[in-house]
mmCIF file of C-alpha atoms in Angstrom:
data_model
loop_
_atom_site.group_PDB
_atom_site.id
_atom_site.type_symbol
_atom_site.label_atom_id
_atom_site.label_comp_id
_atom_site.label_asym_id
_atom_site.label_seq_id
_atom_site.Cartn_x
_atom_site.Cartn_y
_atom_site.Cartn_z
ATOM 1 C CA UNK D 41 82.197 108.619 90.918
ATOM 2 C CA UNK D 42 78.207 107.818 90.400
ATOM 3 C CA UNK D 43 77.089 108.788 93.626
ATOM 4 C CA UNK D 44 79.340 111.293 95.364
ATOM 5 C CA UNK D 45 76.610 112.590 98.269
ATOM 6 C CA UNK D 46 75.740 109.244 99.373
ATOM 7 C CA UNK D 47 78.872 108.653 101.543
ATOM 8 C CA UNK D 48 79.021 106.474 105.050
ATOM 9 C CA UNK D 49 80.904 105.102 107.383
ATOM 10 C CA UNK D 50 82.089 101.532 108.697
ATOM 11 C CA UNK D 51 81.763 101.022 112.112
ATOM 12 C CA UNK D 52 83.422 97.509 113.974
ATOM 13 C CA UNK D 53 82.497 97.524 117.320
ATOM 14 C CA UNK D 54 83.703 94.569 119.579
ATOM 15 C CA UNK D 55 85.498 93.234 122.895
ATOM 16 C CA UNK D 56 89.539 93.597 122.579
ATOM 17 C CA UNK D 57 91.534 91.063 121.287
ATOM 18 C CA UNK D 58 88.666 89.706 118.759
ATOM 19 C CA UNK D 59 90.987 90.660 115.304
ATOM 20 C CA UNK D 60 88.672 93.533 113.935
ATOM 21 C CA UNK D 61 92.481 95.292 113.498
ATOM 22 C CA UNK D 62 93.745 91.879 111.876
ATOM 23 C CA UNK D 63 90.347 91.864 109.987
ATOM 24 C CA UNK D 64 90.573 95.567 108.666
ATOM 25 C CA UNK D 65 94.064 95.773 108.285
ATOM 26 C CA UNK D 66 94.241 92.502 105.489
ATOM 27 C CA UNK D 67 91.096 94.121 104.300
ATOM 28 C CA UNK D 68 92.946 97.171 103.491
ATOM 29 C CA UNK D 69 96.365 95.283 102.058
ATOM 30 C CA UNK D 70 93.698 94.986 99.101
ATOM 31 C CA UNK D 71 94.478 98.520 97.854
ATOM 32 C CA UNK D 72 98.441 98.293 98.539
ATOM 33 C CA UNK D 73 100.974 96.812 100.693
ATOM 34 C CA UNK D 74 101.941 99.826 102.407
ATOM 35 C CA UNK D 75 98.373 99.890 104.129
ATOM 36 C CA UNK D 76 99.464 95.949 105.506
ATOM 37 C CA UNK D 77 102.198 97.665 107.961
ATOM 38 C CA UNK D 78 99.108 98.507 110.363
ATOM 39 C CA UNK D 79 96.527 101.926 110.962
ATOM 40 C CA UNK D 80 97.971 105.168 110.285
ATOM 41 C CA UNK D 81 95.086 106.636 112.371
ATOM 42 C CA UNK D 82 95.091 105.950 116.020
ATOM 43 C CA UNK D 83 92.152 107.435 118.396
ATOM 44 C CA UNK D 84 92.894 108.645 121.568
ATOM 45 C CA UNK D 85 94.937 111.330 123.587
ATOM 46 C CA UNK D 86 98.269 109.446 121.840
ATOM 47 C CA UNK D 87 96.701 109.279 118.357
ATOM 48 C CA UNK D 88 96.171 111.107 115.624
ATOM 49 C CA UNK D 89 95.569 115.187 115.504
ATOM 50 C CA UNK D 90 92.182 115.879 113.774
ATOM 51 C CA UNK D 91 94.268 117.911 111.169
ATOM 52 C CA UNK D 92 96.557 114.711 110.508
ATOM 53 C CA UNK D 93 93.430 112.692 110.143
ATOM 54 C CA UNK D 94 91.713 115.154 107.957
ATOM 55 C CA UNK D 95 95.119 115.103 105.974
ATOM 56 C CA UNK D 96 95.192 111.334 105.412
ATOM 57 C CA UNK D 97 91.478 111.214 104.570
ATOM 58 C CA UNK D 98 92.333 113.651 101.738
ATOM 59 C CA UNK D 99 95.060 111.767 100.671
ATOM 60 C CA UNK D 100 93.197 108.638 100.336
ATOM 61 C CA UNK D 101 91.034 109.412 97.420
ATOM 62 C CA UNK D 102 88.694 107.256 96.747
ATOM 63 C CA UNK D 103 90.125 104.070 99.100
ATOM 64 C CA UNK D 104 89.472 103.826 102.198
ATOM 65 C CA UNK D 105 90.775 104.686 105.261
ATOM 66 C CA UNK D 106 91.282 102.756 108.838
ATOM 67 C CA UNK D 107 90.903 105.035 112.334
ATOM 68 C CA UNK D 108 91.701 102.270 114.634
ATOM 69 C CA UNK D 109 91.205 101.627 118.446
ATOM 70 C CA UNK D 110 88.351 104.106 119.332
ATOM 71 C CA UNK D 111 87.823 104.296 123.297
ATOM 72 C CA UNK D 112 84.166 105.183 124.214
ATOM 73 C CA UNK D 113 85.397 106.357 127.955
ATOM 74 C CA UNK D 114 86.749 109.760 127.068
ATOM 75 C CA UNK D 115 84.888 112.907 126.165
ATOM 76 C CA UNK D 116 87.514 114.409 124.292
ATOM 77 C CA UNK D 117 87.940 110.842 121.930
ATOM 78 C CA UNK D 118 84.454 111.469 121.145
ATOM 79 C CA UNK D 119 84.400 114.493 120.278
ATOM 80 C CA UNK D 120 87.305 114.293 117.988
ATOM 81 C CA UNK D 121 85.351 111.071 116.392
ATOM 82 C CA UNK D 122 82.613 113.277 115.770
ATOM 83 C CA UNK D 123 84.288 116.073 114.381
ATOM 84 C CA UNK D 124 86.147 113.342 112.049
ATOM 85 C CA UNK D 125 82.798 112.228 110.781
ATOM 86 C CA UNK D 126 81.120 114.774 109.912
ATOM 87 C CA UNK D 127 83.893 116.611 108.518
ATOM 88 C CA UNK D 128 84.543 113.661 105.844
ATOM 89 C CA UNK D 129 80.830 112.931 105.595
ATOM 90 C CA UNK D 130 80.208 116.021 104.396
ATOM 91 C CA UNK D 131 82.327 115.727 101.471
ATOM 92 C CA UNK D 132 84.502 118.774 101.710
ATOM 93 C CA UNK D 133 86.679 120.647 104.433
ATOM 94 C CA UNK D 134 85.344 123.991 106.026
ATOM 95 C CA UNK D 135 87.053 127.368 103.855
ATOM 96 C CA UNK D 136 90.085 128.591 105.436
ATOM 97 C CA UNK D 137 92.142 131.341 104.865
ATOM 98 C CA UNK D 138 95.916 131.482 104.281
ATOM 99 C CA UNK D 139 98.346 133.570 105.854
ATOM 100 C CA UNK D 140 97.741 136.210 103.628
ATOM 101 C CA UNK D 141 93.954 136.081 104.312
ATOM 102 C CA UNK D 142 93.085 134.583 100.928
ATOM 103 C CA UNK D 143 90.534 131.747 100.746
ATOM 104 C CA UNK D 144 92.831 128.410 100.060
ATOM 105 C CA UNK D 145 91.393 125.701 97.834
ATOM 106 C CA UNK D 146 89.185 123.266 99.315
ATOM 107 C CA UNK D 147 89.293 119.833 98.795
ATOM 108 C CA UNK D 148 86.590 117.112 98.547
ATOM 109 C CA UNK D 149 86.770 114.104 100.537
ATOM 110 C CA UNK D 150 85.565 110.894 98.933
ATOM 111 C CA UNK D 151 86.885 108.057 101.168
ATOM 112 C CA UNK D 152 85.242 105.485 103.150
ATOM 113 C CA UNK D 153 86.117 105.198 107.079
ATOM 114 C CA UNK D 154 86.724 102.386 108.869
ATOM 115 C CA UNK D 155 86.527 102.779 112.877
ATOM 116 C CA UNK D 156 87.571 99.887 115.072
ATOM 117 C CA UNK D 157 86.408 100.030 118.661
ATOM 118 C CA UNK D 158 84.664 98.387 121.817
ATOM 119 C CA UNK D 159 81.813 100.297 122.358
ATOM 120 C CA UNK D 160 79.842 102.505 119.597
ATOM 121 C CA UNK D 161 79.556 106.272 120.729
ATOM 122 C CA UNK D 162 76.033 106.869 121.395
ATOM 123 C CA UNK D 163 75.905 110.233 119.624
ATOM 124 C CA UNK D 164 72.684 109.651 116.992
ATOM 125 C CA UNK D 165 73.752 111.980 114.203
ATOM 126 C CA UNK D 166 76.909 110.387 113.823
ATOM 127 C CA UNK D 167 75.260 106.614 114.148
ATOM 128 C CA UNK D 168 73.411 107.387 111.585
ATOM 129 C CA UNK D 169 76.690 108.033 109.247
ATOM 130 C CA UNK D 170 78.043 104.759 110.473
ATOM 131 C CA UNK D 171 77.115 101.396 109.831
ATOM 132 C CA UNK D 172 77.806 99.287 112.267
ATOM 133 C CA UNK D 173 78.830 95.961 112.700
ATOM 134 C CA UNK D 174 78.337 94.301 116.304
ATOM 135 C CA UNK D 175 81.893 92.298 116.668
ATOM 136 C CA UNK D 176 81.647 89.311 118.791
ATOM 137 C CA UNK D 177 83.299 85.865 118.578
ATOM 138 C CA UNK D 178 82.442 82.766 121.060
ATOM 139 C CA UNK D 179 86.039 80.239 122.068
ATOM 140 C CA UNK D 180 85.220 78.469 118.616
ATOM 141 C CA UNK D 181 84.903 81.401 116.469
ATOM 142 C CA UNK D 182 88.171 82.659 118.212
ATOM 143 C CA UNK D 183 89.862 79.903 117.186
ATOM 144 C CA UNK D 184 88.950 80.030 113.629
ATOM 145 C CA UNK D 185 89.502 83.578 112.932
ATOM 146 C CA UNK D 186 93.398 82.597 114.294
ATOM 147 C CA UNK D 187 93.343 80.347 111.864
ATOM 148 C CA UNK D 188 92.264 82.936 108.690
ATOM 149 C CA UNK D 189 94.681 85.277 110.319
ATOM 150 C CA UNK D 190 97.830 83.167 109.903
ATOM 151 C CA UNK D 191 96.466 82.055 106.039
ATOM 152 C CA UNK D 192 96.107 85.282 105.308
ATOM 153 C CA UNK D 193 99.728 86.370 106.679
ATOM 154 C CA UNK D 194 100.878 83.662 104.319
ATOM 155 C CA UNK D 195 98.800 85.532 101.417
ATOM 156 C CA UNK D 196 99.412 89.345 102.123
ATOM 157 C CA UNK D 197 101.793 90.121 99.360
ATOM 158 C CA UNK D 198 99.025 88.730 97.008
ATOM 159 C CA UNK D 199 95.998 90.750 97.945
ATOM 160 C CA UNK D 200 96.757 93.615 96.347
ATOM 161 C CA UNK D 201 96.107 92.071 92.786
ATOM 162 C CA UNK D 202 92.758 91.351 93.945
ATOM 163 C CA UNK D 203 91.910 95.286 94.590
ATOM 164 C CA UNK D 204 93.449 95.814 91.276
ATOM 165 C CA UNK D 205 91.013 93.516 89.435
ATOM 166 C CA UNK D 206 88.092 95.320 91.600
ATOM 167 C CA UNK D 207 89.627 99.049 90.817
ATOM 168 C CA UNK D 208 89.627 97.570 86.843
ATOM 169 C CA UNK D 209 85.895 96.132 86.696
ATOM 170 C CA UNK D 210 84.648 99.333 87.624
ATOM 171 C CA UNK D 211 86.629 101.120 85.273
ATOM 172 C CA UNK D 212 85.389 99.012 82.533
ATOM 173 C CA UNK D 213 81.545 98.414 83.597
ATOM 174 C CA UNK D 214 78.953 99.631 81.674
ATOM 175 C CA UNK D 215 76.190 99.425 85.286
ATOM 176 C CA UNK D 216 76.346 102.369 86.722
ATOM 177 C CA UNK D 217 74.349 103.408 90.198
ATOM 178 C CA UNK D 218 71.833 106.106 88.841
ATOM 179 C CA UNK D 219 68.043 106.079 88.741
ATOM 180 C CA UNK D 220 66.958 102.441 89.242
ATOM 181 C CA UNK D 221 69.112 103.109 92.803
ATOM 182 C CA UNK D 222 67.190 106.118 93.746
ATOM 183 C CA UNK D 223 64.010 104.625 93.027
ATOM 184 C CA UNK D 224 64.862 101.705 95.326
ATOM 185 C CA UNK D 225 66.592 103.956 98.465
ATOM 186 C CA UNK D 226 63.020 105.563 98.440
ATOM 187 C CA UNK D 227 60.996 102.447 98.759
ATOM 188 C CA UNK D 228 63.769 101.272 101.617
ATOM 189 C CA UNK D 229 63.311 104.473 103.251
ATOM 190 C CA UNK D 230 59.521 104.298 103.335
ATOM 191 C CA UNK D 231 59.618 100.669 104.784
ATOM 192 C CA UNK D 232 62.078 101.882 107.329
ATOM 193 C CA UNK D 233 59.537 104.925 107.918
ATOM 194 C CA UNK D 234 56.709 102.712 108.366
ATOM 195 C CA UNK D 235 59.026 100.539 111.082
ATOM 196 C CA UNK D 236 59.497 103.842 113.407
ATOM 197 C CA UNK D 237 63.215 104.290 112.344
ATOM 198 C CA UNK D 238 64.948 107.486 112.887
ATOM 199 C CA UNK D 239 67.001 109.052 110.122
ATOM 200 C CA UNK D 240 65.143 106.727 107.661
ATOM 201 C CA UNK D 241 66.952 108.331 104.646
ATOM 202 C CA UNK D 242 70.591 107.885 105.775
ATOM 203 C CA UNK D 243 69.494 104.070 106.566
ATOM 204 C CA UNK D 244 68.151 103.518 103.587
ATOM 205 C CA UNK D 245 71.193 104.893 101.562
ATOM 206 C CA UNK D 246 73.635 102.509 103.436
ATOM 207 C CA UNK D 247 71.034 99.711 102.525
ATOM 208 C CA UNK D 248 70.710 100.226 98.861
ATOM 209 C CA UNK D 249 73.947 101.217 98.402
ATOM 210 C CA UNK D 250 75.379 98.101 100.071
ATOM 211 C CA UNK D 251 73.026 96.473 98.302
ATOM 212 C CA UNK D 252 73.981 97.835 94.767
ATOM 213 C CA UNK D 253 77.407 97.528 95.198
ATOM 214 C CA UNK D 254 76.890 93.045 95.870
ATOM 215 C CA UNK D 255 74.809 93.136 93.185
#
């Protein structure tokens, strides 16, 4: 709603098995229970057509939107990825026609994705798009995050209410990301500049606007 350009990704790359689908998935039971049943977006030859995920990114509005189970082996996966990305991080599907050659409507995406995977395609454009979180858990760790898992199975029908009180502040708030934000994603992106960084002004929206949102 305040910042409708500066869009990214959420990328949870890990070794199978760790619960970054547990993680995600209760993560997600924060905007309804329907999104607790599991992904609707699988990668992979068995998953989800691009068109289907394009669909469901549309549908999502402003929530966001898990693409679960991203294999790094296969060309094809990748490419599909890709095409995902940038096709939702550019904020609006390509013009089509209809089948009587008129232009159809195009529609605007505005959700957030979340990718769960082992390994983080090493395709720089799209990195930059996605932050990413390095998933690892040592035997103790392991055993702990069991433990949130089954207190949050106990939980699930509650955590809706808690995206509803986060979906109401923000109707209701008075702050508002505008100038003071821009003013900081420029000083983040010349610190970044000054650090040899690639794609310094991507990185530094992700920063500021991670840090904004905290704030």
């Amino acid at each position: 709603r305040w910042l409708p350009d500066e869009k990214f990704a959420l990328g949870i790359w890990g070794p199978s098995g760790t619960f970054k689908t547990v993680c995600a998935t209760y993560a997600m039971g924060f905007w309804g229970k329907e999104y607790l049943h599991g992904p609707m977006l699988k990668a992979g030859r068995n998953g989800s057509t691009i068109n289907a995920q394009m669909d469901i990114f549309k549908a999502a509005g402003f929530l966001p939107q898990l693409y679960d189970n991203l294999k790094s082996v296969d060309k094809r996966d990748i490419q599909a990825y890709v095409s995902m990305i940038h096709g939702v991080m550019e904020g609006r599907e390509k013009a089509r026609s209809d089948r009587e050659g008129n232009a159809r409507e195009t529609i605007a995406f505005h959700s957030t994705p979340i990718i769960t995977g082992e390994v983080a395609p090493s395709e720089s454009s799209t990195s930059a798009r996605v932050l990413g979180l390095s998933w690892t858990l040592n035997r103790e760790e392991m055993k702990h995050a069991s433990e949130m898992a089954e207190e949050l199975r106990q939980v699930r029908d509650h955590l809706p209410y808690v995206g509803w009180h986060w979906i109401k502040f923000l109707h209701e708030t008075e702050e508002v990301l505008g100038k003071e934000y821009h003013e900081y994603r420029n000083v983040i992106s010349e610190k970044f500049a000054q650090r040899g960084f690639s794609n310094t002004g991507r990185l530094a929206s992700k920063f500021a606007m991670l840090k904004s949102i905290w704030a």
